[in-house]
């Protein structure tokens, strides 16, 4: 029984039908009381908040506690039944409904329906549902106008297994067409059956007062000669299971956010993906929907809103859902936004930029799986602000300090051999820089500085050379997948803090006593040249030990601090370091260096273990 509000309850009322919308209930009850829907709205308090005495369209989204109390008291309903006829119970699971509810709560009652995936009023219907279930009450006043029909993702009636309609079979106009600001068309005549069309017969004439309603029955045989097959019905059931209150909220929010975002990208890239996961008839319907908006002014086509036609919407959602459910989402997304889509396919870049902006806005509501795939493939990146630096990718799992400054050769050979046009040294160096940028965000130059391989005032080609090659060769996606594989191998092995090692060895040189101990185990150096001094060799082999302990690059080994300020001594050290590295690489041809190399390797391993224990 409704709570008291000071309003006189009607002598007759109706019980809400399962899933019925507020609009549908008012139409049925007004028909039973032989009054117009607008008059019923006045009697129940639905028009009191509008200065022109109208029933606002926002009432179907959310009612205030006072409005619920008044309506419930007048119609003899429980307040919970009244609230259930609005979109508010769906807001916790369907993000467009949540945004609309938030706008209404904030007082934006005339502009809350700005989302392309939410209909302002009932826009689709099932003819057989409107015909009723055969009971006396439904035979007299019609079946329920479902609240779920306001969601574009509901494209079929699972009970009757037909596609929903949106046009009147007689006037061929959207049913119950009215201003987006009003709940009912005006004047809302009292003699029109709830299951008949209320669109104005002269609504195309620009007058302030619409004409008489169409009045044609909507409980007709379905207009679509196609029926949803098992796959589409399974998709519809999947969507419907996520909507009712009571289930987990977060999975539903993530699924619908990703589904609607991805549907927008599918529309931008159509017909590239039309053969993926749908029938020819459904694909043709999607193509026809998109073709309507093509022309010199591409602004309407940039919209990523839902098709009103349920048949086209079903095809779009089926393609989108199958892409979203792919085992390898990154691979599945690659067909949607390859580089040529943004530059050479003729698709205006603005369309992708609009989608990028939308993705950034809703990115945090997506799952980590979707975020990571869209981050690296689309590509679009989170930034600190407009024009700001890139933020870290989510789901990477690899911290920047765990990335070696010079990718080990075995990893490079396993994952980067497709970059044959890039010098091996540059491949290894650049891969590490890109991995660090993934993990910590920012620019590539900052990532190189973190690895201490970007001396001030000297660029090493991390951005221009490799990025240019990836674009021109079409291997950007291959490179991202290679980084995935490298990341997985680094995570599978022992976790090493390479940054800690670099910091510990920044000013280190091999101790003279340890160098003498190593020398005692070596044969006499055989060379036609004059041997370099022991101290110069000690400083040169110190650089080699540093590279082995830190997995660093010889070119960036730190110069010993006591000679670094002197350009002459620094040049000598650089030359001798180069000579020692050369002969260590050619150790098979020099017994001296063949014996020295394993001793240096052992010392580097021992030194690294000591640092890791600190």
PDB file of C-alpha atoms in Angstrom, residues 405-524:
ATOM      1  CA  UNK A 405      69.498  -1.116 -20.162  1.00  0.00           C
ATOM      2  CA  UNK A 406      70.824  -3.290 -23.006  1.00  0.00           C
ATOM      3  CA  UNK A 407      68.444  -6.122 -23.852  1.00  0.00           C
ATOM      4  CA  UNK A 408      70.247  -9.489 -23.594  1.00  0.00           C
ATOM      5  CA  UNK A 409      71.230 -10.809 -26.983  1.00  0.00           C
ATOM      6  CA  UNK A 410      69.308 -14.063 -26.563  1.00  0.00           C
ATOM      7  CA  UNK A 411      66.055 -12.179 -26.011  1.00  0.00           C
ATOM      8  CA  UNK A 412      66.741  -9.904 -28.971  1.00  0.00           C
ATOM      9  CA  UNK A 413      67.437 -12.839 -31.287  1.00  0.00           C
ATOM     10  CA  UNK A 414      64.286 -14.610 -30.111  1.00  0.00           C
ATOM     11  CA  UNK A 415      61.876 -11.694 -30.468  1.00  0.00           C
ATOM     12  CA  UNK A 416      63.353  -8.935 -32.659  1.00  0.00           C
ATOM     13  CA  UNK A 417      64.795 -10.647 -35.717  1.00  0.00           C
ATOM     14  CA  UNK A 418      61.960  -9.253 -37.872  1.00  0.00           C
ATOM     15  CA  UNK A 419      63.649  -5.840 -37.470  1.00  0.00           C
ATOM     16  CA  UNK A 420      66.480  -6.851 -39.787  1.00  0.00           C
ATOM     17  CA  UNK A 421      66.730  -3.341 -41.219  1.00  0.00           C
ATOM     18  CA  UNK A 422      67.668  -1.984 -37.770  1.00  0.00           C
ATOM     19  CA  UNK A 423      71.216  -2.486 -36.467  1.00  0.00           C
ATOM     20  CA  UNK A 424      71.372  -5.201 -33.761  1.00  0.00           C
ATOM     21  CA  UNK A 425      72.737  -2.753 -31.196  1.00  0.00           C
ATOM     22  CA  UNK A 426      69.920  -0.305 -31.876  1.00  0.00           C
ATOM     23  CA  UNK A 427      67.317  -3.079 -31.588  1.00  0.00           C
ATOM     24  CA  UNK A 428      68.537  -4.086 -28.148  1.00  0.00           C
ATOM     25  CA  UNK A 429      68.910  -0.526 -26.924  1.00  0.00           C
ATOM     26  CA  UNK A 430      65.551   0.668 -28.285  1.00  0.00           C
ATOM     27  CA  UNK A 431      63.588  -2.333 -26.993  1.00  0.00           C
ATOM     28  CA  UNK A 432      64.734  -1.575 -23.455  1.00  0.00           C
ATOM     29  CA  UNK A 433      63.757   2.075 -23.831  1.00  0.00           C
ATOM     30  CA  UNK A 434      60.268   1.183 -25.098  1.00  0.00           C
ATOM     31  CA  UNK A 435      59.809  -1.321 -22.261  1.00  0.00           C
ATOM     32  CA  UNK A 436      60.677   1.342 -19.694  1.00  0.00           C
ATOM     33  CA  UNK A 437      58.239   3.802 -21.266  1.00  0.00           C
ATOM     34  CA  UNK A 438      55.534   1.172 -21.026  1.00  0.00           C
ATOM     35  CA  UNK A 439      56.259   0.679 -17.339  1.00  0.00           C
ATOM     36  CA  UNK A 440      56.687   4.275 -16.194  1.00  0.00           C
ATOM     37  CA  UNK A 441      55.088   6.453 -18.856  1.00  0.00           C
ATOM     38  CA  UNK A 442      56.589   9.740 -20.025  1.00  0.00           C
ATOM     39  CA  UNK A 443      58.591  10.178 -23.199  1.00  0.00           C
ATOM     40  CA  UNK A 444      61.137   7.895 -24.835  1.00  0.00           C
ATOM     41  CA  UNK A 445      63.884  10.375 -23.988  1.00  0.00           C
ATOM     42  CA  UNK A 446      62.916  10.209 -20.327  1.00  0.00           C
ATOM     43  CA  UNK A 447      62.932   6.423 -20.476  1.00  0.00           C
ATOM     44  CA  UNK A 448      66.439   6.535 -21.948  1.00  0.00           C
ATOM     45  CA  UNK A 449      67.561   8.898 -19.213  1.00  0.00           C
ATOM     46  CA  UNK A 450      66.160   6.508 -16.606  1.00  0.00           C
ATOM     47  CA  UNK A 451      68.380   3.788 -18.106  1.00  0.00           C
ATOM     48  CA  UNK A 452      71.278   6.275 -18.148  1.00  0.00           C
ATOM     49  CA  UNK A 453      71.808   5.831 -21.872  1.00  0.00           C
ATOM     50  CA  UNK A 454      70.783   9.301 -23.055  1.00  0.00           C
ATOM     51  CA  UNK A 455      73.630  11.755 -22.427  1.00  0.00           C
ATOM     52  CA  UNK A 456      72.458  15.351 -22.240  1.00  0.00           C
ATOM     53  CA  UNK A 457      72.492  17.065 -25.618  1.00  0.00           C
ATOM     54  CA  UNK A 458      72.893  13.806 -27.588  1.00  0.00           C
ATOM     55  CA  UNK A 459      69.996  11.983 -29.245  1.00  0.00           C
ATOM     56  CA  UNK A 460      70.385   8.321 -30.034  1.00  0.00           C
ATOM     57  CA  UNK A 461      67.495   7.827 -32.443  1.00  0.00           C
ATOM     58  CA  UNK A 462      65.151   5.954 -30.095  1.00  0.00           C
ATOM     59  CA  UNK A 463      62.082   7.745 -31.411  1.00  0.00           C
ATOM     60  CA  UNK A 464      62.729   8.744 -34.986  1.00  0.00           C
ATOM     61  CA  UNK A 465      64.595   5.776 -36.449  1.00  0.00           C
ATOM     62  CA  UNK A 466      62.618   2.879 -35.017  1.00  0.00           C
ATOM     63  CA  UNK A 467      59.194   4.567 -35.091  1.00  0.00           C
ATOM     64  CA  UNK A 468      59.698   5.590 -38.714  1.00  0.00           C
ATOM     65  CA  UNK A 469      60.647   2.028 -39.623  1.00  0.00           C
ATOM     66  CA  UNK A 470      57.671   0.552 -37.758  1.00  0.00           C
ATOM     67  CA  UNK A 471      55.260   2.871 -39.573  1.00  0.00           C
ATOM     68  CA  UNK A 472      56.665   2.390 -43.064  1.00  0.00           C
ATOM     69  CA  UNK A 473      57.061  -1.399 -42.734  1.00  0.00           C
ATOM     70  CA  UNK A 474      53.695  -1.970 -41.049  1.00  0.00           C
ATOM     71  CA  UNK A 475      55.320  -3.836 -38.152  1.00  0.00           C
ATOM     72  CA  UNK A 476      54.111  -1.680 -35.245  1.00  0.00           C
ATOM     73  CA  UNK A 477      51.834  -4.448 -33.998  1.00  0.00           C
ATOM     74  CA  UNK A 478      54.613  -7.034 -34.376  1.00  0.00           C
ATOM     75  CA  UNK A 479      56.890  -4.853 -32.261  1.00  0.00           C
ATOM     76  CA  UNK A 480      54.256  -4.527 -29.521  1.00  0.00           C
ATOM     77  CA  UNK A 481      53.806  -8.299 -29.504  1.00  0.00           C
ATOM     78  CA  UNK A 482      57.575  -8.726 -29.325  1.00  0.00           C
ATOM     79  CA  UNK A 483      57.638  -6.464 -26.272  1.00  0.00           C
ATOM     80  CA  UNK A 484      54.908  -8.641 -24.767  1.00  0.00           C
ATOM     81  CA  UNK A 485      57.045 -11.737 -25.273  1.00  0.00           C
ATOM     82  CA  UNK A 486      60.146 -10.068 -23.824  1.00  0.00           C
ATOM     83  CA  UNK A 487      58.127  -8.907 -20.820  1.00  0.00           C
ATOM     84  CA  UNK A 488      56.835 -12.418 -20.230  1.00  0.00           C
ATOM     85  CA  UNK A 489      60.357 -13.878 -20.300  1.00  0.00           C
ATOM     86  CA  UNK A 490      61.728 -11.216 -17.953  1.00  0.00           C
ATOM     87  CA  UNK A 491      58.886 -11.881 -15.516  1.00  0.00           C
ATOM     88  CA  UNK A 492      59.421 -15.636 -15.737  1.00  0.00           C
ATOM     89  CA  UNK A 493      63.067 -15.360 -14.636  1.00  0.00           C
ATOM     90  CA  UNK A 494      64.547 -14.074 -11.394  1.00  0.00           C
ATOM     91  CA  UNK A 495      63.577 -10.465 -10.685  1.00  0.00           C
ATOM     92  CA  UNK A 496      66.701  -8.297 -10.839  1.00  0.00           C
ATOM     93  CA  UNK A 497      66.886  -4.658  -9.810  1.00  0.00           C
ATOM     94  CA  UNK A 498      69.180  -3.400 -12.560  1.00  0.00           C
ATOM     95  CA  UNK A 499      68.783   0.200 -11.445  1.00  0.00           C
ATOM     96  CA  UNK A 500      70.133  -0.706  -7.996  1.00  0.00           C
ATOM     97  CA  UNK A 501      73.120  -2.357  -9.636  1.00  0.00           C
ATOM     98  CA  UNK A 502      73.773   0.686 -11.842  1.00  0.00           C
ATOM     99  CA  UNK A 503      73.623   2.989  -8.831  1.00  0.00           C
ATOM    100  CA  UNK A 504      75.950   0.754  -6.794  1.00  0.00           C
ATOM    101  CA  UNK A 505      78.524   0.615  -9.606  1.00  0.00           C
ATOM    102  CA  UNK A 506      78.263   4.221 -10.805  1.00  0.00           C
ATOM    103  CA  UNK A 507      81.715   5.123  -9.408  1.00  0.00           C
ATOM    104  CA  UNK A 508      83.121   1.598  -9.000  1.00  0.00           C
ATOM    105  CA  UNK A 509      86.374   0.282 -10.478  1.00  0.00           C
ATOM    106  CA  UNK A 510      88.021  -3.092 -10.036  1.00  0.00           C
ATOM    107  CA  UNK A 511      90.124  -3.070  -6.889  1.00  0.00           C
ATOM    108  CA  UNK A 512      93.908  -3.251  -7.595  1.00  0.00           C
ATOM    109  CA  UNK A 513      94.343  -6.332  -5.378  1.00  0.00           C
ATOM    110  CA  UNK A 514      91.570  -8.179  -7.183  1.00  0.00           C
ATOM    111  CA  UNK A 515      93.120  -7.193 -10.507  1.00  0.00           C
ATOM    112  CA  UNK A 516      96.501  -8.575  -9.404  1.00  0.00           C
ATOM    113  CA  UNK A 517      94.813 -11.813  -8.329  1.00  0.00           C
ATOM    114  CA  UNK A 518      93.276 -12.113 -11.804  1.00  0.00           C
ATOM    115  CA  UNK A 519      96.573 -11.298 -13.524  1.00  0.00           C
ATOM    116  CA  UNK A 520      98.310 -14.077 -11.618  1.00  0.00           C
ATOM    117  CA  UNK A 521      96.068 -16.595 -13.359  1.00  0.00           C
ATOM    118  CA  UNK A 522      96.725 -15.336 -16.912  1.00  0.00           C
ATOM    119  CA  UNK A 523      99.328 -16.344 -19.506  1.00  0.00           C
ATOM    120  CA  UNK A 524     101.796 -13.783 -20.833  1.00  0.00           C
TER     121      UNK A 524
END
